[in-house]
Amino acid sequence: MTTYIYGIAATTHPALPEGMGGIGDPAHKVRVLRHGDLAALVSDSPEDLRPKRRDLLAHQSVLDEAGAGGPVLPMRFGSLAPDDDAVVAVLADRAGHYAERLRALEGKAEYNVKAAHDEQAVLHHVLAENPELRALVEANRRAGGGSYEQKLHLGEQVTAAVRAREAGDGAEVLRALEPCADSVSVAPEGTGWLANVSFLVNRDSADGFVAAVEELRREQPHLELRVHGPLPPYSFVDPGPARPADDAASVGRGR
């Protein structure tokens, strides 16, 4: 049966959740595969695995339980291997890399910050900062809304100004919060947010990071900020180099 991988820890981890219920309905029991100094948290995988809410929560619960007792390299939902032997083979092949990652992530958590504009507030800012744009708006107002061409021109100018503001505000989110983090991971463009950034934060200084987010909210009230965390450090695992013929190609990558 296909093996599902939740995460990787050290064999010295004091509280690996062996026997805990994992994904599946009924829940498949979590077991621990060991090789040298490393341990993989795994279970059997349902044949029809899908990102259902129940299984997403089960995946998260296993990682939360393990992470409460020590560092764990979290795999993303859907990380699979052909069987247990394939998982053990990857532990052996990447032992040095995984050990280094466990040391680097010890005592740290991920906070994901997404930012968007309050449309009315940012429009007010854009007009306040752009006299030429204000003049166009006023001219159209005096003309009873303006012609189709005038409305189109105004819309293009407003859109360009808002996009420029999005770029600037995205950079501001990073500038304001990066000093409070050990590392950052910026999501690719096209996510629908002006900023979508994950921050690796030391748990001991997490209050300072949260305070920095609140300060950013106060200073930039036209920004809508959504913060998720503390999370397992999914964005900072780094699966390491894979061999072309790696039978457990999905281990450490997720899907």
Short mmCIF file of C-alpha atoms in Angstrom, two decimals:
data_model
loop_
_atom_site.label_atom_id
_atom_site.label_comp_id
_atom_site.label_asym_id
_atom_site.label_seq_id
_atom_site.Cartn_x
_atom_site.Cartn_y
_atom_site.Cartn_z
CA MET A 1 0.00 0.00 0.00
CA THR A 2 1.17 3.56 -0.74
CA THR A 3 2.84 5.28 2.21
CA TYR A 4 1.76 8.76 3.26
CA ILE A 5 4.41 11.01 4.85
CA TYR A 6 3.55 13.66 7.46
CA GLY A 7 7.01 14.78 8.48
CA ILE A 8 10.56 13.95 9.47
CA ALA A 9 12.11 14.23 12.92
CA ALA A 10 15.13 13.05 14.85
CA THR A 11 14.94 9.62 16.45
CA THR A 12 15.72 11.41 19.73
CA HIS A 13 12.46 13.39 19.45
CA PRO A 14 10.80 12.91 22.85
CA ALA A 15 7.17 12.64 21.72
CA LEU A 16 6.57 11.19 18.28
CA PRO A 17 2.80 10.60 17.94
CA GLU A 18 2.98 6.91 17.05
CA GLY A 19 -0.48 5.33 17.05
CA MET A 20 -2.29 8.64 16.63
CA GLY A 21 -5.10 8.75 14.09
CA GLY A 22 -4.09 10.26 10.78
CA ILE A 23 -5.68 10.69 7.37
CA GLY A 24 -8.40 8.40 6.02
CA ASP A 25 -11.88 7.39 7.10
CA PRO A 26 -11.54 5.42 9.26
CA ALA A 27 -8.30 7.09 10.29
CA HIS A 28 -5.08 5.27 9.46
CA LYS A 29 -2.75 4.97 12.44
CA VAL A 30 0.49 6.94 12.39
CA ARG A 31 3.63 4.86 12.60
CA VAL A 32 7.32 5.75 12.78
CA LEU A 33 9.95 4.59 10.31
CA ARG A 34 13.51 4.94 11.57
CA HIS A 35 16.90 5.03 9.91
CA GLY A 36 20.00 6.13 11.76
CA ASP A 37 19.30 9.44 13.47
CA LEU A 38 16.12 10.17 11.51
CA ALA A 39 12.49 9.15 11.86
CA ALA A 40 9.61 9.58 9.42
CA LEU A 41 6.02 9.94 10.55
CA VAL A 42 3.90 7.96 8.11
CA SER A 43 0.67 6.03 7.68
CA ASP A 44 -1.06 4.09 4.95
CA SER A 45 -2.70 6.30 2.35
CA PRO A 46 -6.29 6.00 1.11
CA GLU A 47 -6.50 5.02 -2.54
CA ASP A 48 -8.73 8.02 -3.25
CA LEU A 49 -6.68 10.62 -1.36
CA ARG A 50 -8.07 14.10 -1.93
CA PRO A 51 -7.59 17.41 -0.06
CA LYS A 52 -10.76 16.96 1.96
CA ARG A 53 -11.19 19.09 5.06
CA ARG A 54 -11.06 16.11 7.40
CA ASP A 55 -7.77 14.85 5.97
CA LEU A 56 -6.23 18.33 5.83
CA LEU A 57 -7.04 18.77 9.52
CA ALA A 58 -5.71 15.28 10.33
CA HIS A 59 -2.43 16.05 8.56
CA GLN A 60 -2.12 19.30 10.51
CA SER A 61 -3.01 17.63 13.81
CA VAL A 62 -0.26 15.03 13.46
CA LEU A 63 2.30 17.76 12.79
CA ASP A 64 1.00 19.93 15.64
CA GLU A 65 1.24 17.01 18.05
CA ALA A 66 4.78 16.18 16.96
CA GLY A 67 5.87 19.82 16.78
CA ALA A 68 4.82 20.45 20.37
CA GLY A 69 7.55 18.07 21.52
CA GLY A 70 10.43 19.07 19.26
CA PRO A 71 11.48 20.09 15.75
CA VAL A 72 9.78 18.40 12.80
CA LEU A 73 10.25 18.90 9.08
CA PRO A 74 6.65 19.10 7.85
CA MET A 75 5.73 17.59 4.51
CA ARG A 76 2.96 19.25 2.55
CA PHE A 77 -0.38 17.49 2.27
CA GLY A 78 -0.24 14.73 -0.33
CA SER A 79 3.40 13.66 0.11
CA LEU A 80 3.53 10.02 -0.94
CA ALA A 81 6.00 7.21 -1.46
CA PRO A 82 5.45 3.80 -3.08
CA ASP A 83 6.03 1.98 0.23
CA ASP A 84 7.84 2.15 3.58
CA ASP A 85 11.14 0.93 2.09
CA ALA A 86 11.16 3.89 -0.32
CA VAL A 87 10.77 6.31 2.60
CA VAL A 88 13.63 4.68 4.51
CA ALA A 89 15.79 4.84 1.39
CA VAL A 90 15.23 8.60 1.14
CA LEU A 91 16.06 9.04 4.83
CA ALA A 92 19.34 7.27 4.18
CA ASP A 93 20.08 9.17 0.98
CA ARG A 94 19.40 12.64 2.45
CA ALA A 95 20.40 12.05 6.05
CA GLY A 96 22.87 14.92 6.21
CA HIS A 97 20.51 17.40 4.60
CA TYR A 98 17.54 16.52 6.80
CA ALA A 99 19.69 16.65 9.94
CA GLU A 100 20.89 20.13 8.99
CA ARG A 101 17.32 21.30 8.34
CA LEU A 102 16.14 19.98 11.71
CA ARG A 103 18.89 21.93 13.45
CA ALA A 104 18.10 25.09 11.46
CA LEU A 105 14.36 24.95 12.19
CA GLU A 106 14.53 24.01 15.85
CA GLY A 107 12.47 26.38 17.95
CA LYS A 108 11.02 28.17 14.93
CA ALA A 109 7.58 28.48 13.36
CA GLU A 110 6.13 29.89 10.16
CA TYR A 111 3.84 32.90 10.00
CA ASN A 112 2.16 33.58 6.67
CA VAL A 113 1.09 37.15 5.99
CA LYS A 114 -1.22 38.08 3.13
CA ALA A 115 -1.97 41.69 2.29
CA ALA A 116 -4.67 43.30 0.16
CA HIS A 117 -5.99 46.82 -0.28
CA ASP A 118 -9.13 48.28 1.19
CA GLU A 119 -10.34 49.55 -2.18
CA GLN A 120 -11.99 52.74 -0.97
CA ALA A 121 -9.13 53.65 1.34
CA VAL A 122 -6.43 53.08 -1.26
CA LEU A 123 -8.37 55.09 -3.84
CA HIS A 124 -8.44 57.97 -1.38
CA HIS A 125 -4.66 57.66 -0.91
CA VAL A 126 -4.02 57.50 -4.65
CA LEU A 127 -6.05 60.65 -5.31
CA ALA A 128 -4.50 62.48 -2.36
CA GLU A 129 -1.00 61.78 -3.69
CA ASN A 130 -1.67 62.52 -7.36
CA PRO A 131 -2.77 66.12 -8.22
CA GLU A 132 -3.06 65.32 -11.94
CA LEU A 133 -5.39 62.41 -11.22
CA ARG A 134 -7.49 64.59 -8.92
CA ALA A 135 -7.76 67.16 -11.69
CA LEU A 136 -9.01 64.50 -14.12
CA VAL A 137 -11.63 63.34 -11.64
CA GLU A 138 -12.79 66.90 -11.06
CA ALA A 139 -12.92 67.66 -14.80
CA ASN A 140 -15.04 64.58 -15.42
CA ARG A 141 -17.32 65.51 -12.54
CA ARG A 142 -17.87 69.00 -13.95
CA ALA A 143 -18.62 67.42 -17.33
CA GLY A 144 -21.37 65.29 -15.80
CA GLY A 145 -19.20 62.20 -15.74
CA GLY A 146 -17.37 62.88 -18.98
CA SER A 147 -17.47 61.16 -22.33
CA TYR A 148 -16.82 57.46 -22.83
CA GLU A 149 -13.24 58.25 -23.87
CA GLN A 150 -12.71 60.46 -20.82
CA LYS A 151 -14.08 57.78 -18.50
CA LEU A 152 -11.86 55.17 -20.13
CA HIS A 153 -8.80 57.39 -19.81
CA LEU A 154 -9.56 58.12 -16.17
CA GLY A 155 -10.07 54.42 -15.43
CA GLU A 156 -6.72 53.56 -17.01
CA GLN A 157 -4.95 56.26 -15.00
CA VAL A 158 -6.54 55.15 -11.73
CA THR A 159 -5.71 51.49 -12.42
CA ALA A 160 -2.08 52.34 -13.14
CA ALA A 161 -1.80 54.40 -9.96
CA VAL A 162 -3.37 51.65 -7.84
CA ARG A 163 -1.04 49.03 -9.29
CA ALA A 164 1.96 51.21 -8.52
CA ARG A 165 0.67 51.58 -4.98
CA GLU A 166 0.25 47.80 -4.71
CA ALA A 167 3.88 47.27 -5.63
CA GLY A 168 5.01 49.84 -3.11
CA ASP A 169 2.81 48.48 -0.33
CA GLY A 170 3.92 44.90 -1.04
CA ALA A 171 7.51 46.00 -0.57
CA GLU A 172 6.51 47.86 2.60
CA VAL A 173 5.05 44.70 4.16
CA LEU A 174 8.34 42.91 3.57
CA ARG A 175 10.41 45.85 4.83
CA ALA A 176 8.39 46.18 8.03
CA LEU A 177 8.31 42.50 9.01
CA GLU A 178 11.54 41.00 7.66
CA PRO A 179 13.68 42.34 10.57
CA CYS A 180 11.54 40.28 12.98
CA ALA A 181 12.17 36.99 11.13
CA ASP A 182 15.09 34.65 10.60
CA SER A 183 14.13 34.00 6.98
CA VAL A 184 11.42 34.85 4.44
CA SER A 185 9.76 33.01 1.57
CA VAL A 186 7.85 35.10 -0.98
CA ALA A 187 5.05 33.38 -2.88
CA PRO A 188 5.13 33.64 -6.69
CA GLU A 189 3.25 36.52 -8.29
CA GLY A 190 -0.31 35.89 -9.36
CA THR A 191 -1.63 34.72 -5.99
CA GLY A 192 -4.26 37.48 -5.92
CA TRP A 193 -2.57 39.34 -3.06
CA LEU A 194 -0.30 42.38 -3.19
CA ALA A 195 1.88 40.50 -0.70
CA ASN A 196 1.92 36.81 0.22
CA VAL A 197 4.98 36.17 2.37
CA SER A 198 5.94 33.46 4.84
CA PHE A 199 8.24 34.39 7.71
CA LEU A 200 10.35 31.98 9.74
CA VAL A 201 10.12 33.25 13.31
CA ASN A 202 11.81 32.13 16.49
CA ARG A 203 9.04 31.01 18.84
CA ASP A 204 10.68 32.91 21.69
CA SER A 205 10.35 36.19 19.77
CA ALA A 206 6.95 35.52 18.16
CA ASP A 207 5.31 38.22 20.29
CA GLY A 208 7.62 40.78 18.69
CA PHE A 209 6.61 39.62 15.21
CA VAL A 210 2.91 39.83 16.03
CA ALA A 211 3.47 43.30 17.50
CA ALA A 212 5.19 44.38 14.26
CA VAL A 213 2.16 43.22 12.28
CA GLU A 214 -0.15 45.25 14.52
CA GLU A 215 2.07 48.31 14.15
CA LEU A 216 1.93 47.90 10.36
CA ARG A 217 -1.88 47.77 10.59
CA ARG A 218 -1.92 51.03 12.53
CA GLU A 219 0.51 52.79 10.19
CA GLN A 220 -1.10 51.53 6.98
CA PRO A 221 -4.87 51.38 7.65
CA HIS A 222 -5.60 51.01 3.93
CA LEU A 223 -3.98 47.55 4.08
CA GLU A 224 -5.99 44.44 4.96
CA LEU A 225 -3.58 41.99 6.61
CA ARG A 226 -4.31 38.33 7.23
CA VAL A 227 -1.89 36.44 9.46
CA HIS A 228 -1.79 32.65 9.83
CA GLY A 229 0.47 31.14 12.44
CA PRO A 230 2.25 29.73 14.19
CA LEU A 231 2.43 27.01 11.54
CA PRO A 232 4.86 24.19 10.89
CA PRO A 233 7.61 25.70 8.70
CA TYR A 234 6.34 24.26 5.40
CA SER A 235 7.95 26.99 3.30
CA PHE A 236 11.41 26.42 4.77
CA VAL A 237 11.86 22.64 4.65
CA ASP A 238 13.86 22.51 1.37
CA PRO A 239 13.72 18.85 0.22
CA GLY A 240 17.31 18.93 -0.99
CA PRO A 241 18.68 17.39 -4.19
CA ALA A 242 16.81 14.42 -5.60
CA ARG A 243 18.24 11.70 -7.78
CA PRO A 244 16.59 11.28 -11.20
CA ALA A 245 15.58 7.73 -10.36
CA ASP A 246 14.36 8.53 -6.86
CA ASP A 247 11.52 6.09 -6.21
CA ALA A 248 10.10 8.33 -3.49
CA ALA A 249 10.20 11.46 -5.58
CA SER A 250 7.33 13.06 -3.73
CA VAL A 251 8.95 12.79 -0.30
CA GLY A 252 9.73 16.30 0.89
CA ARG A 253 7.98 17.98 -1.99
CA GLY A 254 4.29 17.38 -1.46
CA ARG A 255 1.94 17.96 -4.36
#
